[in-house]
Coordinates of C-alpha atoms in Angstrom, one line a residue:
X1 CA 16.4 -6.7 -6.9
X2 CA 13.7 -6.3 -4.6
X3 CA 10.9 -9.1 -3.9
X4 CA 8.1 -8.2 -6.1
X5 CA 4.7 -7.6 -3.9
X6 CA 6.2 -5.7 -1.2
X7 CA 6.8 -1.8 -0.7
X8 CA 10.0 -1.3 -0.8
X9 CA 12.7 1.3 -1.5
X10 CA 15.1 1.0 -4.7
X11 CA 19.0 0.9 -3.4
X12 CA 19.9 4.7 -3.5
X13 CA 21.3 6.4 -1.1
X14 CA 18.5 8.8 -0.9
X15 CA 15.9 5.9 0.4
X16 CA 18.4 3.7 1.8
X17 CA 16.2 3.6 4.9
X18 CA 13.7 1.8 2.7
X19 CA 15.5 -1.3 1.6
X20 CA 14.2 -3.3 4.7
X21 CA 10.4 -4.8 4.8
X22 CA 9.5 -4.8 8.4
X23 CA 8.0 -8.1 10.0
X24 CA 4.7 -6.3 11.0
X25 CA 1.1 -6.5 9.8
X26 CA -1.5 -4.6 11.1
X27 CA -5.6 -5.0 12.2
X28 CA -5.9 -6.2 8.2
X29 CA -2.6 -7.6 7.1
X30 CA -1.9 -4.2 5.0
X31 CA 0.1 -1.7 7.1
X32 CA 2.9 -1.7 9.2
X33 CA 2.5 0.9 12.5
X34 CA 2.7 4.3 12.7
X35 CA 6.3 5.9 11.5
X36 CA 7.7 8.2 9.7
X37 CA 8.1 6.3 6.2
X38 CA 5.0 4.0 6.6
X39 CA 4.7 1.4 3.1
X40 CA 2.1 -1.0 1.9
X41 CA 2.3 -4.0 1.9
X42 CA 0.7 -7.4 0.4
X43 CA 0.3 -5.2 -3.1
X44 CA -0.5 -8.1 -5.1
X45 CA -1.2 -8.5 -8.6
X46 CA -3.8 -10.5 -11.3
X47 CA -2.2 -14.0 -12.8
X48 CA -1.6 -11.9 -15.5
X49 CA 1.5 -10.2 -14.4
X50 CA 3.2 -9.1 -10.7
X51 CA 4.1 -5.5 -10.3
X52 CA 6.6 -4.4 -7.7
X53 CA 6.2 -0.5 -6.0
X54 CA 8.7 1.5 -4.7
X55 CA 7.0 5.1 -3.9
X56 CA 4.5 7.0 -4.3
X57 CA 2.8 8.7 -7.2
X58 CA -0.2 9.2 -9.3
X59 CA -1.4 7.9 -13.1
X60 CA -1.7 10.8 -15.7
X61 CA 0.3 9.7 -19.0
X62 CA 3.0 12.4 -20.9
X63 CA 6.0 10.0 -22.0
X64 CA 6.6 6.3 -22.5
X65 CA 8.1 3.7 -24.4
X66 CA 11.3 4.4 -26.4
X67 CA 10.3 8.0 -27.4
X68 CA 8.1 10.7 -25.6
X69 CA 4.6 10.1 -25.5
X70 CA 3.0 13.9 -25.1
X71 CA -0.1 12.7 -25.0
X72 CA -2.4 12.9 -21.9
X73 CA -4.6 9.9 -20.3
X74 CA -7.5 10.7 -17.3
X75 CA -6.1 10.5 -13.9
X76 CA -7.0 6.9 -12.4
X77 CA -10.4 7.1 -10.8
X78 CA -9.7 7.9 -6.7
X79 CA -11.3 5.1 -4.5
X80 CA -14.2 6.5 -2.7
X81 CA -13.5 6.0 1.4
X82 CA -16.1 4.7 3.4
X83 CA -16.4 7.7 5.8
X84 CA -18.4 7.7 8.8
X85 CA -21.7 10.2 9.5
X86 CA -20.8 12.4 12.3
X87 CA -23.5 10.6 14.6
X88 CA -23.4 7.1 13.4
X89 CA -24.3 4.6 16.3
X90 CA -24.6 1.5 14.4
X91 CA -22.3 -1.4 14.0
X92 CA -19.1 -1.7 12.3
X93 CA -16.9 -4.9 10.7
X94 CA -13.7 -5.6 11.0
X95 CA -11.3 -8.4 9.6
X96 CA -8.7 -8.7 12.2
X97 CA -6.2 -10.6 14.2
X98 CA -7.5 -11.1 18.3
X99 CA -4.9 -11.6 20.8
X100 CA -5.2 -12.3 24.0
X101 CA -2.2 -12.6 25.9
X102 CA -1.2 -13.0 30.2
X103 CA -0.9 -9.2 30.0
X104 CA -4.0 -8.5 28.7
X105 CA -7.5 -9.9 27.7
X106 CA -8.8 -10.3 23.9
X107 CA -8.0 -7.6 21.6
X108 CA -8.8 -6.2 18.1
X109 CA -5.0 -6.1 16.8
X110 CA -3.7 -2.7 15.2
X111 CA -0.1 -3.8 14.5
X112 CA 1.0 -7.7 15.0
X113 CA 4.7 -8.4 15.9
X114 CA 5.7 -11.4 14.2
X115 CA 7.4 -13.3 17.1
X116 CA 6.2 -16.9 18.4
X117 CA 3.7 -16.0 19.9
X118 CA 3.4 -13.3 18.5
X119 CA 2.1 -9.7 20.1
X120 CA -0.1 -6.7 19.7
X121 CA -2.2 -4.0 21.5
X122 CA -5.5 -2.4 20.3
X123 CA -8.8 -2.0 21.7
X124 CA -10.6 -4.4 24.1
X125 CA -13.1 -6.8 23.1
X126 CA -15.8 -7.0 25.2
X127 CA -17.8 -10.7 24.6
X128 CA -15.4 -12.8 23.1
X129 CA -14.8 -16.7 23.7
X130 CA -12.2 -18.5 22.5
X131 CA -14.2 -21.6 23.0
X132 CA -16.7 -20.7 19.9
X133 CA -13.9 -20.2 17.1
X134 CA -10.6 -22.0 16.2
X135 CA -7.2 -19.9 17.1
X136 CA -3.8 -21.2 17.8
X137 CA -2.4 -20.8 21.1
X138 CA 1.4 -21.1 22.6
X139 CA 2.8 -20.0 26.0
X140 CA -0.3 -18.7 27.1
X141 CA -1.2 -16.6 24.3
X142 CA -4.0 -17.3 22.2
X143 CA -4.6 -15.8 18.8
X144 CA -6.1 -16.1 15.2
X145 CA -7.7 -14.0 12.3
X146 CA -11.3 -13.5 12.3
X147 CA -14.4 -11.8 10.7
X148 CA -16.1 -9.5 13.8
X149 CA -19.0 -7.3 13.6
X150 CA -20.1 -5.2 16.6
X151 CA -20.1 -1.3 17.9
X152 CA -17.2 0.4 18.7
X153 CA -17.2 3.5 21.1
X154 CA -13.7 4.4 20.6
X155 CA -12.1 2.5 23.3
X156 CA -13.9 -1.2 23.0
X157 CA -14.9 -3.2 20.7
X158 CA -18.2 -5.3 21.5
X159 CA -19.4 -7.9 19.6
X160 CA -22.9 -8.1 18.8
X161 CA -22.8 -11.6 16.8
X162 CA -20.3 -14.4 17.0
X163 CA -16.9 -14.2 15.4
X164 CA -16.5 -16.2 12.3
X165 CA -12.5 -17.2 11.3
X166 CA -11.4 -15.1 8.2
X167 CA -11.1 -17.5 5.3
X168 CA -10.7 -14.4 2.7
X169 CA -14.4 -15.2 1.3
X170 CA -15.8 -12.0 3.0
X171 CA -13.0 -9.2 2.2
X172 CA -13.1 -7.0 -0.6
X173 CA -11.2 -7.9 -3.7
X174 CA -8.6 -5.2 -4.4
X175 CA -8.0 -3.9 -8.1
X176 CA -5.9 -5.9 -9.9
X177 CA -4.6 -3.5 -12.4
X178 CA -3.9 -1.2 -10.3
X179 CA -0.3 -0.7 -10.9
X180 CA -0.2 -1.5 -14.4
X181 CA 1.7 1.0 -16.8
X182 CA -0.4 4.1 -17.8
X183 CA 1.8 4.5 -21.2
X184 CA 0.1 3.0 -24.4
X185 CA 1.8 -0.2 -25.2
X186 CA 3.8 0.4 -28.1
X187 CA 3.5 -1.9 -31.6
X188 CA 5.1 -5.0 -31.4
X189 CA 4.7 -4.8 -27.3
X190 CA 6.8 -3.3 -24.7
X191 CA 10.5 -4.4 -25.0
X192 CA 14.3 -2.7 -24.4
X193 CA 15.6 -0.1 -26.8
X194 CA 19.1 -2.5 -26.2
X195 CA 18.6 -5.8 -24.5
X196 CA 22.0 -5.7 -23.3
X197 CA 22.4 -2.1 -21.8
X198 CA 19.0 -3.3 -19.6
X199 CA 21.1 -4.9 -16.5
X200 CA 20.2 -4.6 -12.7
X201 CA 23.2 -2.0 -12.4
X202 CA 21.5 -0.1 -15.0
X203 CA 17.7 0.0 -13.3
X204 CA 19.0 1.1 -10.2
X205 CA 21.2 3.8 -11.9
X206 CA 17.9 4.8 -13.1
X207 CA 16.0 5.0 -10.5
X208 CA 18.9 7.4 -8.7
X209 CA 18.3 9.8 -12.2
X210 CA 14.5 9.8 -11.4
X211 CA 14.5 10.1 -7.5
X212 CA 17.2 13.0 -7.8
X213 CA 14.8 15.2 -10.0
X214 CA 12.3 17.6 -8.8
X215 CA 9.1 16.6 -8.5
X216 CA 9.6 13.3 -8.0
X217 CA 6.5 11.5 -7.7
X218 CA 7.2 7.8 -7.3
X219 CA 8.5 4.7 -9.3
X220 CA 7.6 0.9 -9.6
X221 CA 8.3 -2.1 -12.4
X222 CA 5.6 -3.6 -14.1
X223 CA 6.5 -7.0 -15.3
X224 CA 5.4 -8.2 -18.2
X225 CA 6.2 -12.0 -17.5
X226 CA 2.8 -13.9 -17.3
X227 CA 2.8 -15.1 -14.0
X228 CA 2.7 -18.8 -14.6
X229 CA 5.7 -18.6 -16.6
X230 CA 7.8 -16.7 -13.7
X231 CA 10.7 -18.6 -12.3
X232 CA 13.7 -17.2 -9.9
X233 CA 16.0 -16.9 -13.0
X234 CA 13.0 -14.4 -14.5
X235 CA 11.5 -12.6 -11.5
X236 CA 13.3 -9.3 -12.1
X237 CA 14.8 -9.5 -14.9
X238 CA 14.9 -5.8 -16.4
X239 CA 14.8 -6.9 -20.1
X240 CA 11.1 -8.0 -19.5
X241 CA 9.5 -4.8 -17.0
X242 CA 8.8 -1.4 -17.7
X243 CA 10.1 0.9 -15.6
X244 CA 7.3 3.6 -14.5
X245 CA 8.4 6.7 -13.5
X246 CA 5.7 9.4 -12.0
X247 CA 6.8 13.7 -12.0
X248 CA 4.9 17.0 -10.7
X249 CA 8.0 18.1 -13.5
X250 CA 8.6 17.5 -17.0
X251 CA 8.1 14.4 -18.3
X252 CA 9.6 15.0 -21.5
X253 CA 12.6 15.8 -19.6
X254 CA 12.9 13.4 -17.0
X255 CA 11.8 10.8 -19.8
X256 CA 15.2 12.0 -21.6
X257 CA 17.4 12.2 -18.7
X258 CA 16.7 8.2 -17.8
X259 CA 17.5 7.2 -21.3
X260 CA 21.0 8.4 -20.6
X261 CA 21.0 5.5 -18.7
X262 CA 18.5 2.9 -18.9
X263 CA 17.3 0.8 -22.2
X264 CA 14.9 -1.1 -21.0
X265 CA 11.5 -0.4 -21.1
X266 CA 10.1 2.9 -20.0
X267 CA 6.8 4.9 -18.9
X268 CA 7.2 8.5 -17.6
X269 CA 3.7 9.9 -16.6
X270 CA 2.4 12.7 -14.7
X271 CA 2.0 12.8 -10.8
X272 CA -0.3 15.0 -9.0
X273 CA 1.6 15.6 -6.0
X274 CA 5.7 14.9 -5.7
X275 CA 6.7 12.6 -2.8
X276 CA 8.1 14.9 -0.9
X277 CA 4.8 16.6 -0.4
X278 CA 3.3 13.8 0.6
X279 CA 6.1 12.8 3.1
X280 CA 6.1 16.0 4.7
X281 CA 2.3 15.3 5.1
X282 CA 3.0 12.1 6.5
X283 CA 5.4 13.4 9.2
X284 CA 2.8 15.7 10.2
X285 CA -0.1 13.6 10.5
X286 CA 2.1 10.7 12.2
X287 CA 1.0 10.9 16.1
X288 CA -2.5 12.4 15.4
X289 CA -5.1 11.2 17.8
X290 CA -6.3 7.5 16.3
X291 CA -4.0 7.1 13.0
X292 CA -2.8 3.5 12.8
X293 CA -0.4 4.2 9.7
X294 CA 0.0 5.9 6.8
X295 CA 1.4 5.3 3.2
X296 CA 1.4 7.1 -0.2
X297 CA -0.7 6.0 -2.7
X298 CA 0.8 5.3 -6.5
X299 CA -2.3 5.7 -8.1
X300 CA -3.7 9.1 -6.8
X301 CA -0.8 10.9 -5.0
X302 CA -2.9 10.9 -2.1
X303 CA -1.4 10.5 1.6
X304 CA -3.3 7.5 2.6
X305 CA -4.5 7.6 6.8
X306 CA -5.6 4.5 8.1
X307 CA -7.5 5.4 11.1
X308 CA -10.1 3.0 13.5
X309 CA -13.0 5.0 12.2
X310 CA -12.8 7.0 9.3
X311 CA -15.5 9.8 9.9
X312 CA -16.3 12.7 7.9
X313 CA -15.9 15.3 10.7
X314 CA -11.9 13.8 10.4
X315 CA -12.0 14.3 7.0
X316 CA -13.0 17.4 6.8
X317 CA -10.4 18.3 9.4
X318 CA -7.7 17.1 6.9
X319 CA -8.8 18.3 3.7
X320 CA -8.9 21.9 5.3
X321 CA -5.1 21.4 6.9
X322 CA -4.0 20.0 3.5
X323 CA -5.9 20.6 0.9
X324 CA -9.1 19.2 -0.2
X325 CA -7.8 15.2 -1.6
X326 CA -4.3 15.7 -0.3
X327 CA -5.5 13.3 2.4
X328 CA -7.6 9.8 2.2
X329 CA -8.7 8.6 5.4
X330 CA -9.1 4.5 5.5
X331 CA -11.4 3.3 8.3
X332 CA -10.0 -0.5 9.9
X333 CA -14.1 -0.5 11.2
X334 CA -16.1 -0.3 7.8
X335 CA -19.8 0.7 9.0
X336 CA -22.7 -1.7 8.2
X337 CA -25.9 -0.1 9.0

């Protein structure tokens, strides 16, 4: 089974490129570079449970549990992006790794290679001074991760106040239920239809059945384990996750067409857009001017851009190529003033 936290493809032959989770973080430890099939990382969960994601998709309940479920839940709220006024000239912040390197002076890391050192590229940084914050430093590199605030002009990065080291304290706190599973929990609590029919072999059987269908919209696990209680043995054990499925299809269908094979816990909800819509989007937007990476989002079947600065004029740009939400620009500079 896959580590549980990380983005990662289930083992068909349909996402085999998936299975491997790239040693690369980017200018806030959440996305790997630019690519074709760009995934999330660091997607952790409450001490309540962990949940482990494997595409994309969006909450909108039709089947769960044992039987069908044909009721209908809201779709999850969409975040609200941070978007930049056309003619904003004030000052951004950023949490991100600096590197400064003997090929180049101090910059505000996009994607970090993890070698010893390790390396990046992004813009300059005009003002910085090692001497003012701790960093580490090896073969002539120097590096760290830091809190920055300062303009940004599109090609540097100038600090207008002293760096401060990123201790975690100033970064917003992500939603911890975001993954959970949309399906009311059924009486007496979410567990198999047949303890011993819900095996590894089984879940991954399953997860061929849904990728397969049309309008496949993504799939994760939801484990149900409190986390102080999970061990190795437990992790991903498939008697005690739910299995959520998302569809542009029929749910009621799909639902049917995984019990032929799975009898573990199950959630089959409604997805706004299928994967493959979103992928095709991806391809397309990979290379634009100033996109940094890109990844489907589970809970609004929206094509996440992560961009330096995500401005409205961009936006606007995208939602009239794609489709008015098809897109969700992320800025890596969040603007202060």
């Amino acid at each position: 089974m896959p580590e549980s936290g990380k983005y990662v493809g289930v083992d068909s032959n349909r996402h085999a490129e998936d299975s491997t989770v790239h040693d690369v973080s980017t200018i806030d430890g959440r996305w790997e570079p630019a690519g074709s099939r760009q995934r999330q990382i660091d997607m952790t969960r409450s001490p309540r449970r962990t949940t482990m994601v494997a595409t994309a998709g969006v909450l909108l309940v039709a089947g769960c549990a044992g039987q069908p479920n044909e009721g209908a839940a809201p779709v999850a709220d969409r975040p609200t992006p941070t978007l930049v006024a056309d003619a904003y000239d004030g000052r951004f912040r950023a949490f991100a790794t600096v590197l400064e390197s003997p090929e180049h002076g101090p910059q505000l890391c996009n994607a970090v290679a993890e070698s010893y050192p390790p390396q990046c590229g992004g813009p300059d940084i005009a003002g910085w001074d090692w001497s003012l914050v701790e960093h580490e430093e090896a073969s002539g590199t120097r590096w760290g991760g830091f809190v920055l605030v300062g303009t940004f002009d599109g090609k540097t990065f100038t600090l207008t106040e002293p760096a401060t080291v990123d201790d975690g304290s100033e970064r917003p706190q992500n939603d911890p239920d975001q993954f959970e599973t949309p399906c009311p929990e059924p009486a007496g609590g979410w567990q198999p239809v047949d303890p011993e029919l819900a095996t590894e072999a089984a879940f991954q059987e399953a997860a061929q059945v849904a990728q397969a269908g049309d309008g496949f919209g993504g799939l994760w696990i939801d484990q149900q384990t409190v986390e102080s209680e999970l061990t190795e043995a437990n992790a991903n054990d498939p008697r005690s996750f739910v299995l959520n499925v998302t569809t542009t299809a029929d749910a009621v269908a799909l639902h049917n067409a995984i019990r032929e094979v799975w009898s573990g816990s199950l959630c089959v909800s409604q997805a706004v857009r299928d994967e493959a819509t979103l992928l095709e989007v991806q391809s397309e937007v990979t290379g634009d001017p100033g996109v940094m990476g890109s990844a489907p989002d589970i809970r609004t079947g929206q094509l996440v851009v992560q961009v330096y600065v995500a401005t409205a004029e961009q936006q606007r740009t995208y939602d009239e190529r794609y489709g008015a939400g098809t897109v969700r620009l992320e800025g890596a500079l969040t603007p202060i003033d």
